[in-house]
């Protein structure tokens, strides 16, 4: 069992009886292989895929001849694969651009990936194309893609990260507050659309006595000093943006 474009280990016959003076083979060996007519050795580098076939080798001298059979199968060479890009940063709910592999060496007959791709993405087992719309946020993870044929297999890694949709439309109701020093304000919690917020921040710092929750965006507290009317910028963030 040989592999296309890979040199075979030379195979030399043994014989008994009279000394062999010439060797021949029928039918002709696969392309790239040859038989030495003086030693019977079979060697070479197969250059084409061939199905399993039986070849009859004949050893002759002036007294006659003897035969033996050799069965040879030439498989395709193993695939060698890569993806470009090999690192994908995707957004939850947004269809990715299909990524098609390039392959040198032998043609792949099957494809697989381990571990499973993020939810919503898939690998085409006949072409190796990665496609789909991710449905869950995932951290950066490496996936091993394997392309196989009768000659063996080749692997490569693809890194995929799925970010959330950025938050949008942050709303405080009301969004303007006239407070009184030393009087507790009613807590105000924002509403948002888009992706789930993982962190909140505010700039500049709120008046003394008031606090801002970095986990919920709520504004609360009791102001302890007077302050003039000031605008504050609230930012809601997640892996997809802000």
Short mmCIF file of C-alpha atoms in Angstrom, two decimals:
data_model
loop_
_atom_site.label_atom_id
_atom_site.label_comp_id
_atom_site.label_asym_id
_atom_site.label_seq_id
_atom_site.Cartn_x
_atom_site.Cartn_y
_atom_site.Cartn_z
CA UNK A 1 0.00 0.00 0.00
CA UNK A 2 1.76 3.11 -1.27
CA UNK A 3 1.08 6.84 -1.21
CA UNK A 4 1.14 9.06 -4.29
CA UNK A 5 4.31 11.21 -4.50
CA UNK A 6 5.97 9.34 -1.62
CA UNK A 7 8.94 7.13 -2.49
CA UNK A 8 8.33 3.49 -1.68
CA UNK A 9 10.80 1.30 0.20
CA UNK A 10 12.57 -0.79 -2.43
CA UNK A 11 11.37 -4.40 -2.40
CA UNK A 12 13.86 -7.04 -3.52
CA UNK A 13 12.80 -10.63 -4.33
CA UNK A 14 14.29 -13.86 -3.09
CA UNK A 15 14.53 -16.89 -5.35
CA UNK A 16 15.59 -20.51 -5.23
CA UNK A 17 16.60 -22.79 -8.05
CA UNK A 18 18.88 -21.53 -10.80
CA UNK A 19 20.27 -18.01 -10.87
CA UNK A 20 17.89 -15.53 -12.49
CA UNK A 21 19.22 -13.74 -15.55
CA UNK A 22 16.24 -11.52 -16.31
CA UNK A 23 13.12 -10.16 -14.60
CA UNK A 24 9.91 -8.82 -16.06
CA UNK A 25 6.46 -7.78 -14.84
CA UNK A 26 2.98 -7.79 -16.36
CA UNK A 27 0.98 -5.60 -16.58
CA UNK A 28 3.14 -2.48 -16.34
CA UNK A 29 3.63 -1.23 -12.78
CA UNK A 30 1.81 1.96 -11.64
CA UNK A 31 3.21 5.20 -13.05
CA UNK A 32 6.46 6.13 -11.32
CA UNK A 33 7.39 2.58 -10.28
CA UNK A 34 9.82 0.28 -12.05
CA UNK A 35 11.27 -3.20 -11.84
CA UNK A 36 14.99 -3.73 -12.22
CA UNK A 37 15.34 -6.29 -15.03
CA UNK A 38 18.59 -7.61 -13.60
CA UNK A 39 17.69 -7.84 -9.88
CA UNK A 40 13.87 -7.92 -9.81
CA UNK A 41 13.82 -5.06 -7.29
CA UNK A 42 10.67 -2.89 -7.40
CA UNK A 43 11.19 0.78 -6.52
CA UNK A 44 10.21 4.33 -7.32
CA UNK A 45 7.74 7.08 -6.40
CA UNK A 46 4.16 6.51 -7.55
CA UNK A 47 2.75 9.54 -9.35
CA UNK A 48 -0.86 8.48 -9.77
CA UNK A 49 -3.59 6.96 -7.62
CA UNK A 50 -4.38 3.36 -8.57
CA UNK A 51 -6.80 0.83 -7.17
CA UNK A 52 -5.51 -2.46 -5.82
CA UNK A 53 -4.12 -4.56 -8.69
CA UNK A 54 -2.11 -7.77 -8.98
CA UNK A 55 1.11 -7.84 -11.03
CA UNK A 56 2.85 -11.01 -12.20
CA UNK A 57 6.65 -10.97 -11.90
CA UNK A 58 8.55 -13.48 -14.03
CA UNK A 59 12.13 -14.60 -13.30
CA UNK A 60 13.91 -16.37 -16.17
CA UNK A 61 17.14 -18.11 -17.10
CA UNK A 62 18.16 -20.53 -19.82
CA UNK A 63 16.44 -23.35 -17.97
CA UNK A 64 13.01 -21.74 -17.83
CA UNK A 65 11.06 -19.32 -15.66
CA UNK A 66 9.11 -18.95 -12.44
CA UNK A 67 6.45 -16.42 -11.43
CA UNK A 68 5.20 -14.64 -8.32
CA UNK A 69 2.48 -12.08 -7.81
CA UNK A 70 2.66 -8.67 -6.15
CA UNK A 71 -0.41 -6.63 -5.21
CA UNK A 72 -0.03 -2.83 -5.26
CA UNK A 73 -2.42 -0.12 -4.15
CA UNK A 74 -1.54 3.58 -4.50
CA UNK A 75 -3.55 5.89 -2.25
CA UNK A 76 -3.74 9.65 -2.60
CA UNK A 77 -1.27 11.65 -0.53
CA UNK A 78 -2.61 13.03 2.74
CA UNK A 79 -4.20 16.50 2.60
CA UNK A 80 -2.42 19.57 3.94
CA UNK A 81 -4.95 22.24 4.91
CA UNK A 82 -5.24 25.82 6.12
CA UNK A 83 -7.89 28.53 6.63
CA UNK A 84 -7.51 32.23 5.92
CA UNK A 85 -8.34 33.91 8.17
CA UNK A 86 -7.69 31.31 10.86
CA UNK A 87 -8.87 33.54 13.70
CA UNK A 88 -12.54 34.59 13.64
CA UNK A 89 -14.15 37.21 15.87
CA UNK A 90 -17.91 36.95 15.35
CA UNK A 91 -21.00 38.65 16.74
CA UNK A 92 -23.93 36.79 18.25
CA UNK A 93 -26.91 36.78 15.89
CA UNK A 94 -24.90 38.04 12.91
CA UNK A 95 -24.21 35.61 10.04
CA UNK A 96 -20.50 35.05 9.49
CA UNK A 97 -18.81 35.22 6.12
CA UNK A 98 -18.19 31.63 4.96
CA UNK A 99 -14.58 30.54 5.41
CA UNK A 100 -13.32 28.04 2.82
CA UNK A 101 -10.15 26.01 3.41
CA UNK A 102 -7.27 25.68 1.02
CA UNK A 103 -5.72 22.25 0.63
CA UNK A 104 -2.47 21.08 -0.88
CA UNK A 105 -1.46 17.47 -1.20
CA UNK A 106 -4.22 14.98 -1.79
CA UNK A 107 -7.89 15.86 -2.14
CA UNK A 108 -9.77 15.52 1.15
CA UNK A 109 -12.71 13.13 1.11
CA UNK A 110 -14.03 13.96 4.57
CA UNK A 111 -13.74 16.77 7.13
CA UNK A 112 -14.29 16.91 10.87
CA UNK A 113 -13.77 19.38 13.74
CA UNK A 114 -13.09 18.98 17.46
CA UNK A 115 -14.48 20.20 19.78
CA UNK A 116 -17.86 21.13 18.29
CA UNK A 117 -18.04 24.64 16.84
CA UNK A 118 -20.01 27.32 18.76
CA UNK A 119 -23.79 26.96 18.65
CA UNK A 120 -25.15 28.06 15.26
CA UNK A 121 -21.93 27.38 13.32
CA UNK A 122 -21.20 24.27 11.27
CA UNK A 123 -18.44 22.57 9.31
CA UNK A 124 -19.38 21.06 5.95
CA UNK A 125 -18.05 17.49 6.15
CA UNK A 126 -17.62 17.29 2.37
CA UNK A 127 -15.98 20.69 1.69
CA UNK A 128 -14.59 21.88 5.03
CA UNK A 129 -16.43 25.23 4.74
CA UNK A 130 -17.24 26.87 8.09
CA UNK A 131 -20.47 28.90 8.08
CA UNK A 132 -23.52 29.90 10.08
CA UNK A 133 -24.91 32.43 12.53
CA UNK A 134 -23.61 32.12 16.10
CA UNK A 135 -26.40 32.03 18.67
CA UNK A 136 -24.39 32.22 21.91
CA UNK A 137 -21.51 34.25 23.29
CA UNK A 138 -18.30 32.18 23.59
CA UNK A 139 -14.77 33.00 24.68
CA UNK A 140 -11.85 32.57 22.30
CA UNK A 141 -11.39 28.84 21.66
CA UNK A 142 -9.18 26.82 19.30
CA UNK A 143 -10.83 24.15 17.17
CA UNK A 144 -8.91 21.39 15.35
CA UNK A 145 -10.11 20.70 11.81
CA UNK A 146 -9.08 17.38 10.25
CA UNK A 147 -9.15 16.62 6.51
CA UNK A 148 -8.81 12.95 5.58
CA UNK A 149 -8.47 10.68 2.57
CA UNK A 150 -7.26 7.14 1.93
CA UNK A 151 -3.65 8.31 2.24
CA UNK A 152 -3.99 9.83 5.70
CA UNK A 153 -5.07 13.09 7.24
CA UNK A 154 -3.97 16.67 7.80
CA UNK A 155 -4.98 19.05 10.58
CA UNK A 156 -5.10 22.77 11.24
CA UNK A 157 -6.52 24.97 13.99
CA UNK A 158 -9.12 27.71 13.79
CA UNK A 159 -9.73 30.13 16.65
CA UNK A 160 -13.30 31.40 17.10
CA UNK A 161 -14.63 34.02 19.51
CA UNK A 162 -18.28 35.07 19.58
CA UNK A 163 -18.97 38.47 21.11
CA UNK A 164 -22.36 39.74 22.22
CA UNK A 165 -24.24 42.42 20.29
CA UNK A 166 -23.19 45.80 21.69
CA UNK A 167 -25.67 47.45 24.07
CA UNK A 168 -27.81 50.21 22.58
CA UNK A 169 -30.47 52.74 23.53
CA UNK A 170 -29.60 53.29 27.20
CA UNK A 171 -32.53 55.12 28.81
CA UNK A 172 -33.00 56.66 32.27
CA UNK A 173 -36.54 57.75 33.22
CA UNK A 174 -36.33 60.53 34.18
CA UNK A 175 -32.97 61.58 32.80
CA UNK A 176 -32.89 64.96 34.55
CA UNK A 177 -32.77 65.24 38.34
CA UNK A 178 -33.20 68.21 40.63
CA UNK A 179 -32.22 66.95 44.07
CA UNK A 180 -32.04 68.47 47.53
CA UNK A 181 -28.97 68.34 49.71
CA UNK A 182 -29.30 65.74 52.50
CA UNK A 183 -32.49 64.31 50.97
CA UNK A 184 -32.33 60.73 49.65
CA UNK A 185 -33.14 60.47 45.96
CA UNK A 186 -35.32 57.76 44.45
CA UNK A 187 -33.10 55.11 42.89
CA UNK A 188 -33.17 55.29 39.10
CA UNK A 189 -32.30 52.16 37.07
CA UNK A 190 -31.69 52.31 33.29
CA UNK A 191 -33.22 50.19 30.54
CA UNK A 192 -31.25 49.06 27.48
CA UNK A 193 -31.70 47.26 24.21
CA UNK A 194 -29.15 45.24 22.25
CA UNK A 195 -26.78 42.86 24.00
CA UNK A 196 -26.68 42.23 27.73
CA UNK A 197 -24.59 44.78 29.63
CA UNK A 198 -21.66 43.35 31.59
CA UNK A 199 -20.20 46.63 32.89
CA UNK A 200 -21.42 50.18 33.56
CA UNK A 201 -19.42 53.37 34.04
CA UNK A 202 -20.13 57.11 34.44
CA UNK A 203 -18.13 60.26 33.78
CA UNK A 204 -17.51 62.61 35.52
CA UNK A 205 -17.94 61.39 39.10
CA UNK A 206 -21.42 61.96 40.55
CA UNK A 207 -21.96 64.62 43.25
CA UNK A 208 -20.81 63.68 46.76
CA UNK A 209 -23.22 61.29 48.42
CA UNK A 210 -24.56 59.76 45.24
CA UNK A 211 -23.39 56.39 43.93
CA UNK A 212 -23.39 54.61 40.61
CA UNK A 213 -23.69 50.81 40.35
CA UNK A 214 -21.13 49.36 37.91
CA UNK A 215 -23.20 46.16 37.70
CA UNK A 216 -26.68 47.64 37.13
CA UNK A 217 -26.16 51.28 36.14
CA UNK A 218 -28.49 52.41 38.96
CA UNK A 219 -28.03 55.87 40.42
CA UNK A 220 -28.90 56.30 44.10
CA UNK A 221 -27.91 57.96 47.36
CA UNK A 222 -28.23 61.16 49.37
CA UNK A 223 -26.41 64.26 48.05
CA UNK A 224 -24.35 65.93 50.76
CA UNK A 225 -23.24 69.03 48.86
CA UNK A 226 -24.85 71.46 46.48
CA UNK A 227 -23.81 71.35 42.85
CA UNK A 228 -24.74 73.17 39.68
CA UNK A 229 -26.51 71.46 36.80
CA UNK A 230 -24.08 69.01 35.18
CA UNK A 231 -24.36 66.40 32.43
CA UNK A 232 -22.98 62.92 33.11
CA UNK A 233 -22.17 60.34 30.42
CA UNK A 234 -23.15 56.75 31.22
CA UNK A 235 -21.51 53.95 29.26
CA UNK A 236 -22.82 50.38 29.07
CA UNK A 237 -20.35 47.78 27.74
CA UNK A 238 -20.01 44.12 26.83
CA UNK A 239 -17.69 42.04 24.63
CA UNK A 240 -19.34 43.44 21.52
CA UNK A 241 -18.80 47.11 22.30
CA UNK A 242 -20.56 49.92 24.14
#
